[in-house]
XYZ file of N, CA and C in Angstrom:
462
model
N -56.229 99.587 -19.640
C -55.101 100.496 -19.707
C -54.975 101.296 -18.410
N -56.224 101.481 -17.822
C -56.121 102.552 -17.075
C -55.007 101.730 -15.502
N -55.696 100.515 -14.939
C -54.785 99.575 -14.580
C -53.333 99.449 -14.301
N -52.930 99.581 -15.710
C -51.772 99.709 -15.914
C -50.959 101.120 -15.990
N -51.694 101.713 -15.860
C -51.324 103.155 -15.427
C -51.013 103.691 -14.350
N -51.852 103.731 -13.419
C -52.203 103.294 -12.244
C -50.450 102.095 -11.352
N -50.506 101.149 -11.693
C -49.888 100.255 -11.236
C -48.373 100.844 -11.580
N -48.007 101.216 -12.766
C -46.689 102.340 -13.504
C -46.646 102.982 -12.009
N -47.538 104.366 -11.332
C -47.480 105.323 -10.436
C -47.127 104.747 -9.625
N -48.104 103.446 -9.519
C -47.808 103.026 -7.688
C -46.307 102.415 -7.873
N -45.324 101.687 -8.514
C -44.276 101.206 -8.088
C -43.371 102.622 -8.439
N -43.736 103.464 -9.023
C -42.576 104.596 -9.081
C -42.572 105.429 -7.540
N -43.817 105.411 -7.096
C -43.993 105.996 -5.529
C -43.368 105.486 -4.857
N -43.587 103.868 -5.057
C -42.698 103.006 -4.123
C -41.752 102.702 -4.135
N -40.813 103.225 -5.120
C -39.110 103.303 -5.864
C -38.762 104.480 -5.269
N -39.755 105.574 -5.514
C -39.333 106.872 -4.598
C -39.226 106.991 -3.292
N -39.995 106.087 -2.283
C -39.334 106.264 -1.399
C -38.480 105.111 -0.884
N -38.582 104.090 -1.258
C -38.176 103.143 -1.175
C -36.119 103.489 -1.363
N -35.821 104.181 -2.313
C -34.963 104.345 -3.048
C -34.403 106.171 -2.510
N -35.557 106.587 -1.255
C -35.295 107.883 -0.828
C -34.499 108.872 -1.722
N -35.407 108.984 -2.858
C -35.524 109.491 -4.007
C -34.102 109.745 -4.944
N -33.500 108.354 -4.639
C -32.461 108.447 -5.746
C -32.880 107.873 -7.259
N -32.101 108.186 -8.294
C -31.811 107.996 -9.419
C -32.443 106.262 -10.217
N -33.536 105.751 -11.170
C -33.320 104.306 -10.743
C -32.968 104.340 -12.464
N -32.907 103.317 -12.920
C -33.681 102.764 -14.240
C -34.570 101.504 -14.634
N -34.649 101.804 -15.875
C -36.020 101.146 -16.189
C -35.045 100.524 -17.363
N -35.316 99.064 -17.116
C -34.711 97.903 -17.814
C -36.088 97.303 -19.025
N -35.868 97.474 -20.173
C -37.318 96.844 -21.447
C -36.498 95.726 -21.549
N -37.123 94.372 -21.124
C -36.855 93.154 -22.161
C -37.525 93.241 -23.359
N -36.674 93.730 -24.211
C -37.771 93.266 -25.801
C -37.206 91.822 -26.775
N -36.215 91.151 -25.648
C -35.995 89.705 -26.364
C -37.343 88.851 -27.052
N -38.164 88.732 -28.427
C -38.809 88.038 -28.508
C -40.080 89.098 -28.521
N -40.017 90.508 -28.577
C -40.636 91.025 -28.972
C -41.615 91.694 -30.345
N -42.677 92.487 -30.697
C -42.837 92.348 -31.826
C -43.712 93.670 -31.898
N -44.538 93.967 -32.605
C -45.066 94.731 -33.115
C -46.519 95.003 -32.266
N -46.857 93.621 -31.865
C -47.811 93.613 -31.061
C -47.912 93.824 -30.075
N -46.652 94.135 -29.401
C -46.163 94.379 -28.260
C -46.269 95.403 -27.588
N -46.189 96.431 -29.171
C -45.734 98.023 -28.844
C -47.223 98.030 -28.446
N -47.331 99.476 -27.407
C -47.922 100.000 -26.558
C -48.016 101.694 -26.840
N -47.853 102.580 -27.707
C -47.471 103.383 -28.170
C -48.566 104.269 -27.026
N -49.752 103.719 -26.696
C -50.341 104.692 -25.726
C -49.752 104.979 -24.331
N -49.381 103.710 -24.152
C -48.727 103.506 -22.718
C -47.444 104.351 -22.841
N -46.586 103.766 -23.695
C -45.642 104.514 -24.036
C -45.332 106.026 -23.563
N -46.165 106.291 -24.448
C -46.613 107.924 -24.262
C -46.384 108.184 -22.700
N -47.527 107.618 -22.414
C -48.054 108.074 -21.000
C -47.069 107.903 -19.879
N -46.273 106.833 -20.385
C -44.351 106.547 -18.991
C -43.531 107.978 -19.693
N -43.390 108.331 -20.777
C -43.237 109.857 -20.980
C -43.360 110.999 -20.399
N -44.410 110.815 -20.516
C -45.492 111.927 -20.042
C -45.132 111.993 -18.180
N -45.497 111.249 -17.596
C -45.370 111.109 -16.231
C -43.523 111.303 -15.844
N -42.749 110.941 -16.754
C -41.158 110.763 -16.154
C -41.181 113.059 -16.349
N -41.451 112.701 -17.587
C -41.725 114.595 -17.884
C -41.688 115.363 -16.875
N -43.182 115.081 -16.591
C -44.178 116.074 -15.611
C -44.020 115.647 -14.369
N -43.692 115.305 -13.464
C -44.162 114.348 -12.114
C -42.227 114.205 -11.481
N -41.638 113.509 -12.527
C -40.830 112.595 -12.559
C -39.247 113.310 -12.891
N -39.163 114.648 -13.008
C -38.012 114.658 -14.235
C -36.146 114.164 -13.767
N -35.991 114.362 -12.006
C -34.828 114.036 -12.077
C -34.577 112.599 -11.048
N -35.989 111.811 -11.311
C -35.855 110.196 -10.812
C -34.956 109.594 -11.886
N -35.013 109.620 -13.428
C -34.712 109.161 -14.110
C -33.071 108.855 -14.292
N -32.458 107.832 -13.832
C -31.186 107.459 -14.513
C -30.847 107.139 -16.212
N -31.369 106.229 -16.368
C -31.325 105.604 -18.059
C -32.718 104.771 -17.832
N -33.042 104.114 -19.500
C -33.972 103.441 -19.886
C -33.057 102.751 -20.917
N -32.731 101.232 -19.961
C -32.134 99.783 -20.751
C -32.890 99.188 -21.569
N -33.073 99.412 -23.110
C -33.681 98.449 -23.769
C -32.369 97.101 -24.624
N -33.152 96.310 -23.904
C -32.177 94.989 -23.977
C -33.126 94.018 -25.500
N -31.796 94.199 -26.234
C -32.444 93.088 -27.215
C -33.409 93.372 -28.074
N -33.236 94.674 -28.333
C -34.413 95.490 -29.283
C -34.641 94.369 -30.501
N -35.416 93.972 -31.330
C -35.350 93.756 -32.584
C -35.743 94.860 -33.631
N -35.320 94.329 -34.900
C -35.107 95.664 -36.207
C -36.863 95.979 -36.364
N -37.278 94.994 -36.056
C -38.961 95.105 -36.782
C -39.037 96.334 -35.482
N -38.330 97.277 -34.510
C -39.437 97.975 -33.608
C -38.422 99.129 -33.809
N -37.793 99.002 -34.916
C -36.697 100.367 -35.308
C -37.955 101.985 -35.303
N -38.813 101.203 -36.280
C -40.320 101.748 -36.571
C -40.869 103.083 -35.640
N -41.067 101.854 -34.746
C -41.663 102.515 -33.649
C -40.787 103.331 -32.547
N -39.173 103.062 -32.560
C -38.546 103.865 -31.716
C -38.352 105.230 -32.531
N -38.593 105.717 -33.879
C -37.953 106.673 -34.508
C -39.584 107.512 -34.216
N -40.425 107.039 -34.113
C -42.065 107.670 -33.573
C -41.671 108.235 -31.853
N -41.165 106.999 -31.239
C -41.229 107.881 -29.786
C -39.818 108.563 -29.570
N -38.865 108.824 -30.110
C -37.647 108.803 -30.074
C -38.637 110.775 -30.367
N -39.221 110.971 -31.639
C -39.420 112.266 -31.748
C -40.394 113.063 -30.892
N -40.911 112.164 -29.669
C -41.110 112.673 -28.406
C -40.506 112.778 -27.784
N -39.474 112.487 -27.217
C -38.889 112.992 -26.152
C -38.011 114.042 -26.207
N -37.677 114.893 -25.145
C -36.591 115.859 -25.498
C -35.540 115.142 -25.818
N -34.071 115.789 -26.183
C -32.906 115.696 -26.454
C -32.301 115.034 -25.374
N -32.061 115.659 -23.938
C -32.011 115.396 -22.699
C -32.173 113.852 -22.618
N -33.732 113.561 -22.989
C -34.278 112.445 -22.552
C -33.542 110.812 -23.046
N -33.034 111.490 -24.841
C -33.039 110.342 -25.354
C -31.662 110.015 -25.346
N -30.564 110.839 -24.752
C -29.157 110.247 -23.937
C -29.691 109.964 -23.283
N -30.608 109.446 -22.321
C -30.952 108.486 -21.709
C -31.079 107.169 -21.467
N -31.399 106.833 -22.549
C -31.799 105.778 -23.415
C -30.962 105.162 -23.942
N -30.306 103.698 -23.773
C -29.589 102.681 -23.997
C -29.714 101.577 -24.744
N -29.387 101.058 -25.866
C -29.919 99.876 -26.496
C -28.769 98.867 -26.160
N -28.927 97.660 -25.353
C -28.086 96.574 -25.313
C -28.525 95.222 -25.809
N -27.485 94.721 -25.649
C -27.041 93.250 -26.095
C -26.233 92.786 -25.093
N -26.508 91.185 -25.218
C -25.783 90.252 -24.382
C -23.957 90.835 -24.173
N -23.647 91.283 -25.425
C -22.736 91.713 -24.930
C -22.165 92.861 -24.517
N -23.206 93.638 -24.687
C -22.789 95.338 -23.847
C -23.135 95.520 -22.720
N -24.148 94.876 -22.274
C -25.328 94.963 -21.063
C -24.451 94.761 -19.778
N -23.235 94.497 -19.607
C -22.237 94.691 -18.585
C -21.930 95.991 -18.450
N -21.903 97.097 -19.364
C -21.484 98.211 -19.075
C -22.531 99.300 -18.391
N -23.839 98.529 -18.003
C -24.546 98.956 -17.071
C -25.164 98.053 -16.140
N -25.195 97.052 -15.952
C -25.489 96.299 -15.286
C -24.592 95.310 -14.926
N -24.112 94.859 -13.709
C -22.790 93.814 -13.148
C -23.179 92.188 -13.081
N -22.443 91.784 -13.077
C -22.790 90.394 -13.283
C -23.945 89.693 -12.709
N -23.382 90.065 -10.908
C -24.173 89.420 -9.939
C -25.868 89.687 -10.251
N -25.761 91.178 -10.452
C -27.398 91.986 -10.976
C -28.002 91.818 -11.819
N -27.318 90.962 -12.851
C -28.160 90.602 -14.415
C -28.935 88.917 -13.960
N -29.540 89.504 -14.760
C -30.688 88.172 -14.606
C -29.560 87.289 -15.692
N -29.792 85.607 -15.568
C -29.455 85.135 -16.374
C -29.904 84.877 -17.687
N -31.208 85.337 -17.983
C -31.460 85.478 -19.101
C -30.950 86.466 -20.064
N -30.057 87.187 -18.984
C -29.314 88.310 -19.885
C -27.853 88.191 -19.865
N -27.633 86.871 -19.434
C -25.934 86.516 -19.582
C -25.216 86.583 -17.988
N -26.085 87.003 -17.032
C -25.903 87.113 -15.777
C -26.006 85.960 -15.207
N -25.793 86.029 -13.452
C -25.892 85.167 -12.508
C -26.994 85.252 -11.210
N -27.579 86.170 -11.710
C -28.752 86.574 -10.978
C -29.763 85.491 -11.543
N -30.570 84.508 -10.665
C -31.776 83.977 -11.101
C -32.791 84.467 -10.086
N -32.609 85.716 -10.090
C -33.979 86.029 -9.071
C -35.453 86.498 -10.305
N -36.344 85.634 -9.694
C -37.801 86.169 -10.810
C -38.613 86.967 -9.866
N -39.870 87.786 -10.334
C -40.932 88.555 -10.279
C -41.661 88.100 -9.099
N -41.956 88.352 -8.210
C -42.586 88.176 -7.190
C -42.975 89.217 -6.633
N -44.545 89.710 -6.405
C -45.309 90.806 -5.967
C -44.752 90.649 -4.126
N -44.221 91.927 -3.433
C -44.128 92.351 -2.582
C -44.720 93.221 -1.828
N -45.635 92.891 -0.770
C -46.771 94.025 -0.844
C -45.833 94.857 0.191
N -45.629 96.315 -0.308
C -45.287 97.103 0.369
C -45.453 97.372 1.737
N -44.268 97.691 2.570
C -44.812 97.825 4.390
C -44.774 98.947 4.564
N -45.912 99.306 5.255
C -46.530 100.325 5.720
C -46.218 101.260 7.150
N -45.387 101.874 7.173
C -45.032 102.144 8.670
C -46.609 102.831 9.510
N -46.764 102.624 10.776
C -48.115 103.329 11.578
C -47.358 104.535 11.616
N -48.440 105.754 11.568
C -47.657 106.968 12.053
C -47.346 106.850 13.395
N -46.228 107.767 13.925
C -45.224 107.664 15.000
C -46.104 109.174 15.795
N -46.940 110.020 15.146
C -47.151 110.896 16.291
C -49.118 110.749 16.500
N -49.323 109.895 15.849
C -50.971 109.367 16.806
C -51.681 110.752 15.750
N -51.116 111.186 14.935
C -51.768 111.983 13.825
C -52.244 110.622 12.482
N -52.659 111.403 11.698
C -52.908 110.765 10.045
C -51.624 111.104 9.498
N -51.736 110.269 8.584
C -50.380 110.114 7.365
C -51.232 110.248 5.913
N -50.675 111.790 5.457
C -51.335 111.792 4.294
C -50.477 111.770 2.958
N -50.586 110.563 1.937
C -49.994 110.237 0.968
C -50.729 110.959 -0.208
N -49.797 111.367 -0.995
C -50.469 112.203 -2.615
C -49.998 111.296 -3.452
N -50.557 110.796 -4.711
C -50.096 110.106 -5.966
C -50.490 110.946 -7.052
N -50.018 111.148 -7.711
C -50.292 111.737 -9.345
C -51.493 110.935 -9.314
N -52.826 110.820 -10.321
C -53.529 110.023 -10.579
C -53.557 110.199 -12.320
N -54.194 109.023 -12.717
C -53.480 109.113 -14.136
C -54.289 110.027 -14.917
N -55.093 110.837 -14.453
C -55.998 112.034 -15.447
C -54.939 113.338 -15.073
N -53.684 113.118 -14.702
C -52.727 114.157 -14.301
C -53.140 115.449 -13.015
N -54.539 114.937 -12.355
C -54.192 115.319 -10.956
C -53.916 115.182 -9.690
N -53.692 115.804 -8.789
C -53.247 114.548 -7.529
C -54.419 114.273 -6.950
N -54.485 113.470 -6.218
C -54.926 112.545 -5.642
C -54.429 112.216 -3.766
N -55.594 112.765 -3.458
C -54.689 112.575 -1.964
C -55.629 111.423 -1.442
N -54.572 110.722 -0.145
C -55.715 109.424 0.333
C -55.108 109.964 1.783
N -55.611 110.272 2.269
C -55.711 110.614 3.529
C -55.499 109.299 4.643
N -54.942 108.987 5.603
C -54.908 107.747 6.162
C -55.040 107.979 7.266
N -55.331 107.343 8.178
C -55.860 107.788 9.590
C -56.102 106.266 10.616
N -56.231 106.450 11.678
C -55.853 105.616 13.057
C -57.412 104.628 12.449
N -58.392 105.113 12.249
C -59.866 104.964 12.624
C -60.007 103.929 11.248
N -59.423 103.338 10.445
C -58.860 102.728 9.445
C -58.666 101.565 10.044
């Protein structure tokens, strides 16, 4: 879990600046999903971090293709979040999922023309520009920061 916690921070860091801290969302495929699926700790914890850390990165959270068996479990996290949070929150279908996402941008598994898949991109690293260190902070997932200090001698 912890892993995956961890890995959550690092692509939101890298959305933040990547994205020079605009607005993103977070797209759930739950096509073919189930019970076993749910994550209710994890859950929590992408909560917890959008909360505390996070509060005005957040655009929406696309859940595409919910099934009824995880009604369950959204009426459990649904009574975590603030009010705020859960206009946030979108449930689509093949056929609504245009009214946030455009053709070209949808994957075709979602009725789109996009066939782009998952491929790890290792982030580029600029050298610092004044012959100083570059010091990066991350949340770390016990909710304190975490500084990594970076330097020439590296």
């Amino acid at each position: 879990m912890d892993e995956m916690k961890r890995f959550f921070i690092y692509y939101l860091e890298r959305l933040e600046r990547e994205e020079k801290g605009q607005e993103i969302t977070i797209m759930f495929d739950c096509r073919s999903a189930g019970l076993k699926n749910m994550d209710m700790e994890f859950i929590q914890f992408i909560i917890g971090v959008f909360k505390d850390y996070y509060p005005e990165m957040l655009n929406y959270i696309l859940v595409f293709e919910m099934p009824w068996v995880l009604n369950a479990a959204w009426k459990i996290i649904k009574a975590w979040l603030p009010a705020a949070a859960v206009k946030k929150i979108k449930f689509l279908t093949k056929s609504n999922v245009g009214e946030y996402i455009d053709d070209q941008n949808r994957l075709e598994a979602w009725g789109g023309s996009d066939s782009w898949e998952y491929e790890f991109e290792p982030e580029r690293v600029l050298p610092p520009t004044s012959g100083q260190g570059v010091e990066t902070i991350l949340p770390s997932i016990n909710g304190n920061a975490q500084s990594d200090a970076l330097d020439e001698s590296r």
